[in-house]
Coordinates of C-alpha atoms and ligand atoms in Angstrom, one line a residue:
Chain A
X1 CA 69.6 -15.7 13.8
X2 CA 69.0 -12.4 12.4
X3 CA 72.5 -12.0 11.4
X4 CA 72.6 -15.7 9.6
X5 CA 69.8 -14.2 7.5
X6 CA 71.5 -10.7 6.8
X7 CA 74.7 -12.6 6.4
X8 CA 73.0 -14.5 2.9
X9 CA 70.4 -11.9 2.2
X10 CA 72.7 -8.7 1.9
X11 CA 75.0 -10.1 -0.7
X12 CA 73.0 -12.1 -2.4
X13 CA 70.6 -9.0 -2.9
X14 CA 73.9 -7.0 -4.0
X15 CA 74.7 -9.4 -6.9
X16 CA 71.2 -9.5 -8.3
X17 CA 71.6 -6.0 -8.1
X18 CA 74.2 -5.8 -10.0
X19 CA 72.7 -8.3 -12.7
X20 CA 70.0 -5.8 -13.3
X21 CA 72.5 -2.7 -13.9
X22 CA 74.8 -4.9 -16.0
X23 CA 71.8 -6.4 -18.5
X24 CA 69.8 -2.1 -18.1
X25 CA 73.7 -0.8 -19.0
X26 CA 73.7 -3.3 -22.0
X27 CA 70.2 -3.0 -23.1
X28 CA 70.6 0.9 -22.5
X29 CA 73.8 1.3 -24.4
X30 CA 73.2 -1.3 -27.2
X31 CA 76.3 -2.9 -26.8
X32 CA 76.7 -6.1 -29.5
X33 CA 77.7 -9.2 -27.5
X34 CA 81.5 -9.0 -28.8
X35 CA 81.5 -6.2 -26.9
X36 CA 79.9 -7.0 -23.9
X37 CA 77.3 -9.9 -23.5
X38 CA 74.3 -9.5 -20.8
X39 CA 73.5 -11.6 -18.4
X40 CA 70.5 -12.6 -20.4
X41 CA 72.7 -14.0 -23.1
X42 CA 75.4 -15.9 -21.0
X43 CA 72.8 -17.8 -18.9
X44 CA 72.0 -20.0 -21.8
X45 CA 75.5 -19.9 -23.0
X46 CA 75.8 -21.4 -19.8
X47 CA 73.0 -24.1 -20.2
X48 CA 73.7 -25.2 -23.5
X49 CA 77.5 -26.1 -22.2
X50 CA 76.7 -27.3 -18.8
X51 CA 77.9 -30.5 -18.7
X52 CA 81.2 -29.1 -19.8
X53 CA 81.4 -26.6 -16.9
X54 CA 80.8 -29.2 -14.3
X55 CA 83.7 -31.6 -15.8
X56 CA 86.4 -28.9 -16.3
X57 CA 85.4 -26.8 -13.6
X58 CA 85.8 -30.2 -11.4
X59 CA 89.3 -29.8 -13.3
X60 CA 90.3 -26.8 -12.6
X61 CA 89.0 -26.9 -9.0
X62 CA 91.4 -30.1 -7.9
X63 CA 93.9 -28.8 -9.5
X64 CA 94.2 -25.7 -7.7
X65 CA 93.4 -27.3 -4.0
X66 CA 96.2 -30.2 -4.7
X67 CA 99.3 -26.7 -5.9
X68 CA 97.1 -24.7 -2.8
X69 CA 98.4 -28.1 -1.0
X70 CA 102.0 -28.2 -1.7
X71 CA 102.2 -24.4 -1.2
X72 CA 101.0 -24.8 2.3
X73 CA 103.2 -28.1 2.9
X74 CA 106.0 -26.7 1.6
X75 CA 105.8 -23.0 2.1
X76 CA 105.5 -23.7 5.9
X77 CA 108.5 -25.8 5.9
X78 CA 110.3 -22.7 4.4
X79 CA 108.8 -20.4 7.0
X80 CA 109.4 -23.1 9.8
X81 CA 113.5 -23.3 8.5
X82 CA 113.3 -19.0 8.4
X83 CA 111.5 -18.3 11.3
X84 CA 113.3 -20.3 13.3
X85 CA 117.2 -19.9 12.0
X86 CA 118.6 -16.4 11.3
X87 CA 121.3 -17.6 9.2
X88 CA 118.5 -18.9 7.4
X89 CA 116.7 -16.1 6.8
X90 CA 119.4 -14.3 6.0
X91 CA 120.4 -16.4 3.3
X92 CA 116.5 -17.5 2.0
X93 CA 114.7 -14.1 1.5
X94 CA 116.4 -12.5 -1.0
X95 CA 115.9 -15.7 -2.9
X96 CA 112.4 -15.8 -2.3
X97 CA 111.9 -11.8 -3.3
X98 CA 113.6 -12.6 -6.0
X99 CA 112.1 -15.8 -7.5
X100 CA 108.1 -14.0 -6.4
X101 CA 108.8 -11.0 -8.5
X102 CA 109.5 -13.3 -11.6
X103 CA 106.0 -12.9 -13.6
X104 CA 104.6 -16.7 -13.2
X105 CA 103.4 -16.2 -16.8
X106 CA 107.2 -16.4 -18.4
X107 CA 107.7 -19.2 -16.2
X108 CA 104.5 -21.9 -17.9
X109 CA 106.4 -21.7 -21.0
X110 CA 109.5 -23.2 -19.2
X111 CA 107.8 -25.7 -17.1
X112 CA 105.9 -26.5 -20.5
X113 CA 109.2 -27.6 -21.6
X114 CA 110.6 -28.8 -18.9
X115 CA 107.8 -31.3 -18.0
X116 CA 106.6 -32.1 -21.7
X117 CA 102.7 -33.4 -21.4
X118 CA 103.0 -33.3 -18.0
X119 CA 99.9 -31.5 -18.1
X120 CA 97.8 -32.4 -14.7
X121 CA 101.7 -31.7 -13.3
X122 CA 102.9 -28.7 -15.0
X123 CA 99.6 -26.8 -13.8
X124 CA 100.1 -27.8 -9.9
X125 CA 103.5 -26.9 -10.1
X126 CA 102.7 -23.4 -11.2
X127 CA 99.6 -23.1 -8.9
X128 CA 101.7 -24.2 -6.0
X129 CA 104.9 -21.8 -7.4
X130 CA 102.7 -18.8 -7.3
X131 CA 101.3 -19.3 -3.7
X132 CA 103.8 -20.4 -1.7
X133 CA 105.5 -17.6 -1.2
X134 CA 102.9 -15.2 0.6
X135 CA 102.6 -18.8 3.4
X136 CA 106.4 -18.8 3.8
X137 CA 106.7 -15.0 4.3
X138 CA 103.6 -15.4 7.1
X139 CA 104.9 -18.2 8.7
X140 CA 108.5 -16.8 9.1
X141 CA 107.5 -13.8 10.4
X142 CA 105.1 -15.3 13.1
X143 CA 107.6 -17.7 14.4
X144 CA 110.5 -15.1 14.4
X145 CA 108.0 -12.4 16.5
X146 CA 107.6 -14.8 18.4
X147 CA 107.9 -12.3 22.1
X148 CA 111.0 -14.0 23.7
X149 CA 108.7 -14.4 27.3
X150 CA 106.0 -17.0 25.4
X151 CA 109.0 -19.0 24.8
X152 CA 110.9 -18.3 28.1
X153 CA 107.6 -19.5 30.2
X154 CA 108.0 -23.3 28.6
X155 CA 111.9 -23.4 28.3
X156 CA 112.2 -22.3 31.9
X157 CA 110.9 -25.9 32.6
X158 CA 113.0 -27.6 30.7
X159 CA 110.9 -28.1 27.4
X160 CA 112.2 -29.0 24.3
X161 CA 112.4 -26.5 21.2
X162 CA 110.2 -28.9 19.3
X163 CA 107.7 -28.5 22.4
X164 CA 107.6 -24.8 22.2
X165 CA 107.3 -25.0 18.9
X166 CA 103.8 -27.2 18.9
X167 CA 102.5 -25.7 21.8
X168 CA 102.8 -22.4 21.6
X169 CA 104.8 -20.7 18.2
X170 CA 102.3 -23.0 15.7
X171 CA 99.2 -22.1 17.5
X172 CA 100.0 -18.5 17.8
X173 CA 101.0 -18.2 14.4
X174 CA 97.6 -19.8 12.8
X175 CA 95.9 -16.0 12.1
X176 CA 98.6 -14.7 10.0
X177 CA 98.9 -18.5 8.6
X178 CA 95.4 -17.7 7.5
X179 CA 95.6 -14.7 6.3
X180 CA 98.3 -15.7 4.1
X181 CA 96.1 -18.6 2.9
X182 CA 93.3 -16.5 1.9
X183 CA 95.9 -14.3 -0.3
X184 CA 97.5 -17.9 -1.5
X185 CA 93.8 -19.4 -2.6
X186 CA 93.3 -16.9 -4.7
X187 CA 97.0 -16.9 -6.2
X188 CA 96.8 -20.2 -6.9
X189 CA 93.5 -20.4 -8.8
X190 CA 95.2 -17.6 -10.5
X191 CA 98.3 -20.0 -11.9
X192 CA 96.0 -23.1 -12.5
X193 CA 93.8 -20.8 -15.2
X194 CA 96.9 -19.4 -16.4
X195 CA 98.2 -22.7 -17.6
X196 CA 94.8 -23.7 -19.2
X197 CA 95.0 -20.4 -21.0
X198 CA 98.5 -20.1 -22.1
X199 CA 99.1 -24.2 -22.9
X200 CA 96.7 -25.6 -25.5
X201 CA 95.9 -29.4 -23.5
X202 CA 92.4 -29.4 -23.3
X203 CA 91.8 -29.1 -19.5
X204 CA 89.5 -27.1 -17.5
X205 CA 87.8 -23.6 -17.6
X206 CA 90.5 -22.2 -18.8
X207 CA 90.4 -24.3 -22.3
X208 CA 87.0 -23.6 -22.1
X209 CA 87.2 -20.0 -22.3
X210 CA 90.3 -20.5 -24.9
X211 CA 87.8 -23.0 -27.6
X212 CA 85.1 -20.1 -26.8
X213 CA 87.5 -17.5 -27.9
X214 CA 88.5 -18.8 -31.2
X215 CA 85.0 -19.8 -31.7
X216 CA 84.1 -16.1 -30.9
X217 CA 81.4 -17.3 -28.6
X218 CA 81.4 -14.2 -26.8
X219 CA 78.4 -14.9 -24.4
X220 CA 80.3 -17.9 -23.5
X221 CA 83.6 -16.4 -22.9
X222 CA 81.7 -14.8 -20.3
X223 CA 79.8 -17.4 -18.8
X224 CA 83.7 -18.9 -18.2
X225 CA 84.4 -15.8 -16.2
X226 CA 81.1 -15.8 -14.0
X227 CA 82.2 -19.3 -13.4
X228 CA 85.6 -18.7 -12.4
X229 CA 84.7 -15.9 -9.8
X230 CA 81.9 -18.5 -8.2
X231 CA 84.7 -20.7 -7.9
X232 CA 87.2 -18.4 -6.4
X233 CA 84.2 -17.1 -4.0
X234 CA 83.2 -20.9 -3.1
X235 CA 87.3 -21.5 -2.6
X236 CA 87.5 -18.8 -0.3
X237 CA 85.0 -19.3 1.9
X238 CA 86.2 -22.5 2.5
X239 CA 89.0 -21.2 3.8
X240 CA 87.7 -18.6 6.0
X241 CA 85.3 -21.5 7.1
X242 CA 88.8 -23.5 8.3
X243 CA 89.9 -19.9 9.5
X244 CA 86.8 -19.7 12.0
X245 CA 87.4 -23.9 13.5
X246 CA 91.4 -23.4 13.8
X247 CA 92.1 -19.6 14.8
X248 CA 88.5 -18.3 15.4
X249 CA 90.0 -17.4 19.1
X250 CA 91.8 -14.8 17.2
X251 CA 88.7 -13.1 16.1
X252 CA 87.7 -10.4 19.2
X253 CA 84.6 -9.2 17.7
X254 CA 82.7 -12.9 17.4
X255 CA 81.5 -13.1 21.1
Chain B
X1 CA 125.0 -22.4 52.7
X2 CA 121.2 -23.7 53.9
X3 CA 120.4 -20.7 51.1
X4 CA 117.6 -21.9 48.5
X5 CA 119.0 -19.4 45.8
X6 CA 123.0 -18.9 46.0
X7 CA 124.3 -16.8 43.0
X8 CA 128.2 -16.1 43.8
X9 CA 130.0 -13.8 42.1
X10 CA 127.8 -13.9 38.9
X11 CA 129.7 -11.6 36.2
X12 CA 128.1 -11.6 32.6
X13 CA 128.2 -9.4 29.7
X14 CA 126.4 -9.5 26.4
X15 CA 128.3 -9.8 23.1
X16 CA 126.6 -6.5 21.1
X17 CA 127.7 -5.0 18.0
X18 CA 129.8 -2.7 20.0
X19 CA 131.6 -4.7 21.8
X20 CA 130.9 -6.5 25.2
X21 CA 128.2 -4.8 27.1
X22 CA 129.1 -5.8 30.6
X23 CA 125.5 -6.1 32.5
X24 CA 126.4 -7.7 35.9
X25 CA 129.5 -7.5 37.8
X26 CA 130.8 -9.7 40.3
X27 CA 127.1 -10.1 42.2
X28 CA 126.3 -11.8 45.2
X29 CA 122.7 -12.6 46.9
X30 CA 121.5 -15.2 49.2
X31 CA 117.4 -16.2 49.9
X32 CA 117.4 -18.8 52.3
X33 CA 114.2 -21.4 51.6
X34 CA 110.9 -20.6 51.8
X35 CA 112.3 -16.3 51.9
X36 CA 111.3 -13.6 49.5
X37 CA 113.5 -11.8 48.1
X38 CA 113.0 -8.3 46.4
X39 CA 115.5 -7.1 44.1
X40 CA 115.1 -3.0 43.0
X41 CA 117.6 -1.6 41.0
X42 CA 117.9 1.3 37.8
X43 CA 116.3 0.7 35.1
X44 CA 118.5 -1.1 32.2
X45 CA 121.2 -3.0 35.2
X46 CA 120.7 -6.1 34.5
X47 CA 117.4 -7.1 36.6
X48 CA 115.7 -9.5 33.6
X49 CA 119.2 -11.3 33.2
X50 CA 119.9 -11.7 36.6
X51 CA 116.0 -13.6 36.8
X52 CA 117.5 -15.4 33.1
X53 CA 120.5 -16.8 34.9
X54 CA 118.5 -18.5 37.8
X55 CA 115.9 -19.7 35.7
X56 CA 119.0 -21.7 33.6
X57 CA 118.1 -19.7 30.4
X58 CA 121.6 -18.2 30.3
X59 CA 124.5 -18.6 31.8
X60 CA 126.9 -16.4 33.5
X61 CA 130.3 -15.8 32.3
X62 CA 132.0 -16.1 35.4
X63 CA 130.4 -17.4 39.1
X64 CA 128.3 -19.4 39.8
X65 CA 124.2 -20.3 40.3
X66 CA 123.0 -22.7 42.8
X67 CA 119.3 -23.6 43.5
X68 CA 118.5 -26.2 46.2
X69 CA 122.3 -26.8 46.8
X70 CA 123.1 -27.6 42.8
X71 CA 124.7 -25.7 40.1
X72 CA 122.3 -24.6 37.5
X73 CA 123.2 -26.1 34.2
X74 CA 120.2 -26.2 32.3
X75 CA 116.3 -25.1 33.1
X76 CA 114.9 -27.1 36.0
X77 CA 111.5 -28.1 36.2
X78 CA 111.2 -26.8 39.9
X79 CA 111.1 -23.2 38.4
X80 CA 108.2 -20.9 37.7
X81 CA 108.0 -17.7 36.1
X82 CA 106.1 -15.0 35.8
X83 CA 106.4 -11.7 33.7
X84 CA 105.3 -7.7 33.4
X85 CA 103.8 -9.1 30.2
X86 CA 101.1 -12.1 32.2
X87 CA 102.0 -13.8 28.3
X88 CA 98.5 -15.8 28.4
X89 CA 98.0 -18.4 25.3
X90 CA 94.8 -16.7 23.6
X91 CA 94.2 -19.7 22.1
X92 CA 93.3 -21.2 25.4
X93 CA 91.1 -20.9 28.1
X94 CA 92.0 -19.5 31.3
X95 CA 92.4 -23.1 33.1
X96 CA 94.2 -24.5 29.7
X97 CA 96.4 -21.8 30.5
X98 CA 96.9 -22.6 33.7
X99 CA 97.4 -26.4 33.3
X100 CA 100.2 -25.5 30.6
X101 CA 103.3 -25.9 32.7
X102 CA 101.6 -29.3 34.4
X103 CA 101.8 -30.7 30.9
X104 CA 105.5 -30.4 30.7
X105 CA 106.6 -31.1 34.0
X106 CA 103.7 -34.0 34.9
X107 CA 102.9 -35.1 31.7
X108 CA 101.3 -38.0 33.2
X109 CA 99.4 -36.9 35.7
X110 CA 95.7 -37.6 35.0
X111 CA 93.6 -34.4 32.9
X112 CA 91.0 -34.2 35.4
X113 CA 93.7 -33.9 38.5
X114 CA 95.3 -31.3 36.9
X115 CA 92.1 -29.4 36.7
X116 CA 91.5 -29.8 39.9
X117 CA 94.9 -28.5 40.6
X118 CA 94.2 -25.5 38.6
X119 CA 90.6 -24.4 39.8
X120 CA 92.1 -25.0 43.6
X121 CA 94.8 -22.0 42.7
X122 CA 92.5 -20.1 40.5
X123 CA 89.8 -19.7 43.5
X124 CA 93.0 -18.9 45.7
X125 CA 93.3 -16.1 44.1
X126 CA 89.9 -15.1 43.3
X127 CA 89.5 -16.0 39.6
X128 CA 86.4 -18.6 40.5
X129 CA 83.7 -18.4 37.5
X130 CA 86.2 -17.5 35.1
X131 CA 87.7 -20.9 34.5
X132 CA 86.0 -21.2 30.7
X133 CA 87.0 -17.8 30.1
X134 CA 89.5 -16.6 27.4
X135 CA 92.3 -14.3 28.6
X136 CA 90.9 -11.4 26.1
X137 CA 88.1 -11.4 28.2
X138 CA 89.7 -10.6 31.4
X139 CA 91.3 -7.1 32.8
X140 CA 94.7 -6.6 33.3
X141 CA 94.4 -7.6 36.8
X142 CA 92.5 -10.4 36.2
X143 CA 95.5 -11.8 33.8
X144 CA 98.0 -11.2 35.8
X145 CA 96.2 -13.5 38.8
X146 CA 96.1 -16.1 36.3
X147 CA 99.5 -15.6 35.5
X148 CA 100.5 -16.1 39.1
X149 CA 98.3 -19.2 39.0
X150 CA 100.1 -20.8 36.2
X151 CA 103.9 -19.8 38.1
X152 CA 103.1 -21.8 40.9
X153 CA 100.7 -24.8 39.4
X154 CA 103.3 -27.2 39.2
X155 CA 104.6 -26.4 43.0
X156 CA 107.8 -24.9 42.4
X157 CA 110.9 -24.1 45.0
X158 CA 111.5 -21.5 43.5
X159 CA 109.3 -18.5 42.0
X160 CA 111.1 -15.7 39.8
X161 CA 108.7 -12.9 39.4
X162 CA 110.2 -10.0 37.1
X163 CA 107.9 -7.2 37.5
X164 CA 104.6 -9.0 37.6
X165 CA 102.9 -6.2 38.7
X166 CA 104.7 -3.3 37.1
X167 CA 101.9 -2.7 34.8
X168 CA 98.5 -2.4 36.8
X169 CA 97.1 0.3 38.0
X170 CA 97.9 1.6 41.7
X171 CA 94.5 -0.3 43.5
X172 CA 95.1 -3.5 41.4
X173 CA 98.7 -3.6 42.3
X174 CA 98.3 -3.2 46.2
X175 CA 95.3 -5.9 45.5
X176 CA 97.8 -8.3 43.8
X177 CA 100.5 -7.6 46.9
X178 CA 98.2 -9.2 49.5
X179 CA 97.4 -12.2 47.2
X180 CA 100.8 -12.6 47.0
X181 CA 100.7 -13.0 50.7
X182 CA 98.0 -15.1 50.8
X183 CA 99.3 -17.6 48.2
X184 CA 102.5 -17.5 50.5
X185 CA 100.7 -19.3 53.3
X186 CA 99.1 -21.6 51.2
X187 CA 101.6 -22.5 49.0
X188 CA 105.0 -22.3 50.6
X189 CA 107.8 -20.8 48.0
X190 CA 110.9 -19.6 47.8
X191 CA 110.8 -16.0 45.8
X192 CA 112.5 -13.6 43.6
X193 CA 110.8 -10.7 42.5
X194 CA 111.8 -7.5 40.7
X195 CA 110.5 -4.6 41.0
X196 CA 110.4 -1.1 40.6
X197 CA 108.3 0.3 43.4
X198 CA 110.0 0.4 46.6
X199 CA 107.1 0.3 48.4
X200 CA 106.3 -3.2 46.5
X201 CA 109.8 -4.3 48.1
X202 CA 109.0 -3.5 51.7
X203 CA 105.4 -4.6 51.8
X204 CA 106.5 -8.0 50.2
X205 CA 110.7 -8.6 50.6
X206 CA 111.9 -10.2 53.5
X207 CA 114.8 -9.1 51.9
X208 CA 115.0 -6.2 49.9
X209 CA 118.5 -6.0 47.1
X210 CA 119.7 -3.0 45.4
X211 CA 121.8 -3.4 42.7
X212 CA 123.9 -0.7 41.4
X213 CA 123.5 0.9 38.0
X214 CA 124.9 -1.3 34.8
X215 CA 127.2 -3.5 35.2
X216 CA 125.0 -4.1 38.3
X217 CA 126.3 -5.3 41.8
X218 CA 125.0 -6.0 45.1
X219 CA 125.0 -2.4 46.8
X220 CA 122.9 -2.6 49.8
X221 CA 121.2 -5.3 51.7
X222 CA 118.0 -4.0 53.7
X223 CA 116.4 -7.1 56.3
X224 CA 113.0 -6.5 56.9
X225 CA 112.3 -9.2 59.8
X226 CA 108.2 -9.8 59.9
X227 CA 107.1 -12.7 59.0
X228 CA 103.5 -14.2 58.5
X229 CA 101.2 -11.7 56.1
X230 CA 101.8 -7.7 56.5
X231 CA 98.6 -5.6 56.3
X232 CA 99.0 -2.8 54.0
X233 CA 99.1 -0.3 56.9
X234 CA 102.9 -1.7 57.8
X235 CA 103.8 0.9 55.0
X236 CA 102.6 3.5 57.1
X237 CA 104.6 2.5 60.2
X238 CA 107.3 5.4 61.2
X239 CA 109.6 2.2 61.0
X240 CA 109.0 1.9 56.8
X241 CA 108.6 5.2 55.8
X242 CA 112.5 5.5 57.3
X243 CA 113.4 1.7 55.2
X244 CA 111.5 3.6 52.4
X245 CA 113.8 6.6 52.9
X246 CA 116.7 4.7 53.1
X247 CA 116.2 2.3 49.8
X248 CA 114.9 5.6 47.8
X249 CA 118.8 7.0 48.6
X250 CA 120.3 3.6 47.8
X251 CA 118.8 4.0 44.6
X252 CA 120.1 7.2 43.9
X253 CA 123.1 6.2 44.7
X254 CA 122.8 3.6 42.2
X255 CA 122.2 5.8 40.2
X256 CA 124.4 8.1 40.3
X257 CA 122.4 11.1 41.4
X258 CA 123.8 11.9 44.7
X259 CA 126.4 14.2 44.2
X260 CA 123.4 16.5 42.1
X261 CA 121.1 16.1 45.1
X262 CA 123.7 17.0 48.0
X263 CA 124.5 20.3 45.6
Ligands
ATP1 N1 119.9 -10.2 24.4 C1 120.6 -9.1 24.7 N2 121.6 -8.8 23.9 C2 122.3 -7.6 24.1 N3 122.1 -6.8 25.1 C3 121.0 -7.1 25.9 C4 120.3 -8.2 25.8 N4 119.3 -8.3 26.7 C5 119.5 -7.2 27.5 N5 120.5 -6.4 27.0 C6 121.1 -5.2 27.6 O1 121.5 -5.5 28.9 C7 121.1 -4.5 29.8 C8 120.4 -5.1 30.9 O2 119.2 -5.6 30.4 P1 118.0 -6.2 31.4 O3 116.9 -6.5 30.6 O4 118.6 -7.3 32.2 O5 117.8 -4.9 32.3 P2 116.6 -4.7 33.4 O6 117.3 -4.3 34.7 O7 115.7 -5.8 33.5 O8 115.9 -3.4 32.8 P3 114.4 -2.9 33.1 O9 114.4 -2.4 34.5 O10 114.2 -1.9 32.1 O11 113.5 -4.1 33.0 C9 120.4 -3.5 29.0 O12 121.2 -2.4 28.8 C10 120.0 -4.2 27.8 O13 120.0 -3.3 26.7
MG2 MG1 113.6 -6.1 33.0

């Protein structure tokens, strides 16, 4: 009980915190708001747009889950077919090295193209192209450190690879399929806002913060920013929320 | 023949980088039903592949593997297995775990008679109380008895134990050895086990094996006739301290050391 209430208290004490330093630094320094706006200013920045941040946040938000979705479908299919076959693996990771260090940023323009006012399209497909690949690493390496015994004591009874495989390589692999998947939430909020910045369609928090920027409405550019870190926070804990149902027997400290 | 476990002649190497790496040579050993067999050898001979073969997860190159008068083709379901490592599903409780092999071999069998099954062997062995339990919250010892339990849920002939106890502490080991007695009354098998601790091999072998170094072959056959449960003062007997003698030169022998000692 005490620690549900420390849980909430302690951070939510450290960001008001950090409210009061931010709008004292301002205040103290006289900074204009081009420069820096307090948290003073974007509050009603916030307000006076509000029902814009609910409808393109909403945007931005389903957008990221539904790439965060196909990353998870497809990058554990890739880490199912590398985990499992050397050949594989052999043959996949370079590829995947390869396309990951590409700077997803080059690559909007090209899907821009590609997929012309595809827009709801184009920004999953980028969302779900820059997480995949930390999902597909995870779930490769879980499968294929996989100790050869956990396998033996099911195939020594005749079970089938496919058995072994949903009783006891899935299962075991779930904490590093989460940890991947907290790295990949992230990741993929990253590419959704990336689009919204860099391709001019009128969608989400990233237009938002783009029409705020050529209207120089500073305090609003950073209301945009506040928002995007709630969301990130809120997307997050979701995720450690699904961590703590599916792998919490992972976690030795909880009991 | 009337032997539960036949391997003839068993000859297998493994294809390495450097070539073939021949790991058993020409090796013959016979456990008639419901014996146990302890196999002691050097360490890197071929002990794990040997307990590979007769579980069906390899096959040799030349010879042959029979349980229960048939060639082993493929893994049977009549097999159990149990490791240095007890390999416990963390995910699961400690009578999930032990149910595990039930649902392959008896996938049918009802969830509540399999419990049963597994709470019946889990007492057996002293692990009442700790049923809801995950395996991170039990000692070495501990795991290993549940380990033991989930070998032998699903009945098997025959019982491959490679080093089960190699890794518990002196007390927890001799602790294990008379389970591994008791279970034996209660739940007729037929047994190989691998070890490294002679002592192991006399308390429990009614049999002992030792194989030469790599590529491993049958070197020395000890019978140690006495059946029914040993107490743990039968190591103490004149009679065992001399097998003891004798299996600590075999293995010597094995590898390769004798000619240094005699000098
Ligand atoms: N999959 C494999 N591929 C190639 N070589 C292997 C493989 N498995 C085992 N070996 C080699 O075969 C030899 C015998 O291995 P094995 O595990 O059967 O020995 P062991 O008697 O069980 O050893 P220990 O007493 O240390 O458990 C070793 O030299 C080992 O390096
Ligand atoms: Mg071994």
């Amino acid at each position: 009980m005490q620690g549900n209430v420390q849980k909430i208290f302690v951070p939510l004490t450290a960001i008001v915190v950090l409210l009061i330093l931010w709008e004292a630094l301002v205040w103290f320094m006289g900074w204009p708001t081009f420069k820096m706006a307090a948290p003073s200013d974007i509050w009603p920045a916030f307000l006076r747009f509000q029902p814009m941040f609910w409808e393109y946040g909403w945007q931005t938000l389903w957008r990221t889950v539904a790439g965060l979705g196909l990353a998870v479908l497809f990058g554990t299919l890739i880490g199912m077919i590398m985990g499992l076959s050397r050949i594989m693996n052999d043959a996949l990771y370079p590829l995947l090295v390869g396309f990951n260090a590409i700077p997803k940023a080059t690559v909007v323009p090209v899907v821009a193209l590609m997929f012309v006012g595809q827009h709801d399209f184009n920004t999953i497909l980028i969302a779900f192209l820059i997480s995949f690949f930390p999902i597909a690493v995870s779930v490769a390496i879980g499968l294929s450190t996989l100790e050869p015994e956990y396998r033996d004591i099911l195939r020594s009874l005749g079970a089938s690879r496919f058995t072994v495989f949903w009783k006891i390589a899935l299962p075991k692999t779930l904490p590093e399929f989460f940890g991947a998947l907290k790295v990949a939430v992230t990741l993929a909020f990253i590419g959704t806002n990336l689009v919204e910045i860099i391709t001019p369609h009128g969608r989400g928090l990233g237009h938002l913060f783009q029409s705020a920027q050529i209207n120089s409405d500073f305090p609003l550019m950073f209301a945009v920013l506040i928002a995007l870190a709630a969301l990130g926070i809120i997307l997050y804990y979701i995720v450690v929320a699904l961590e703590r149902i599916f792998a919490g027997w992972a976690d030795r400290t909880a009991t | 023949m009337g032997n539960l476990i036949e391997i003839k002649g068993v000859t297998h190497a493994y294809q390495t980088k450097a070539g073939p790496l021949p790991v058993l040579d020409n090796l013959n050993i016979g456990v008639p039903e419901g014996s146990f067999c302890a196999v002691v050898g050097p360490s890197g001979c071929g002990k794990s592949t040997l307990t590979r073969l007769i579980a069906g997860l390899m096959f040799p190159d030349q010879g042959e593997v029979w349980l229960h008068g048939e060639l082993v083709k493929s893994p049977r379901k009549t097999v159990g297995m149990a490791f240095q490592n007890p390999v416990l599903l963390e995910w699961r409780t400690i009578l999930q775990n032990v149910i595990l092999p039930l649902e392959i071999v008896a996938p049918s069998m009802p969830k509540r008679q399999k419990e049963e099954r597994a709470r019946e062997l889990l007492s057996l062995v002293g692990l009442d109380g700790f049923e809801n339990k995950r395996p991170s919250e039990l000692s070495g010892g501990m795991r290993q008895r549940a380990s033991l339990c989930r070998s032998i849920v699903h009945k098997p002939d025959v019982l491959i134990l490679d080093e089960p106890f190699g890794a518990l502490d002196a007390f927890t080991r001799e602790d294990l050895w008379q389970t591994m007695h008791e279970l034996r009354v209660k739940e007729p098998f037929t047994a190989m086990l691998i070890t490294h601790d002679l002592r192991e091999s006399v308390y429990l072998g009614d049999q002992v094996v030792v194989l030469s170094g790599r590529p491993a072959t049958t070197q020395y056959i000890m019978d140690i006739p006495m059946p029914g449960p040993r107490p743990l003062d039968m190591l103490y007997t004149p009679d065992s301290v001399e097998k003891l003698a004798v299996l600590r030169k075999q293995i010597q022998i094995a590898q390769g050391r004798t000619d240094a000692e005699a000098a």
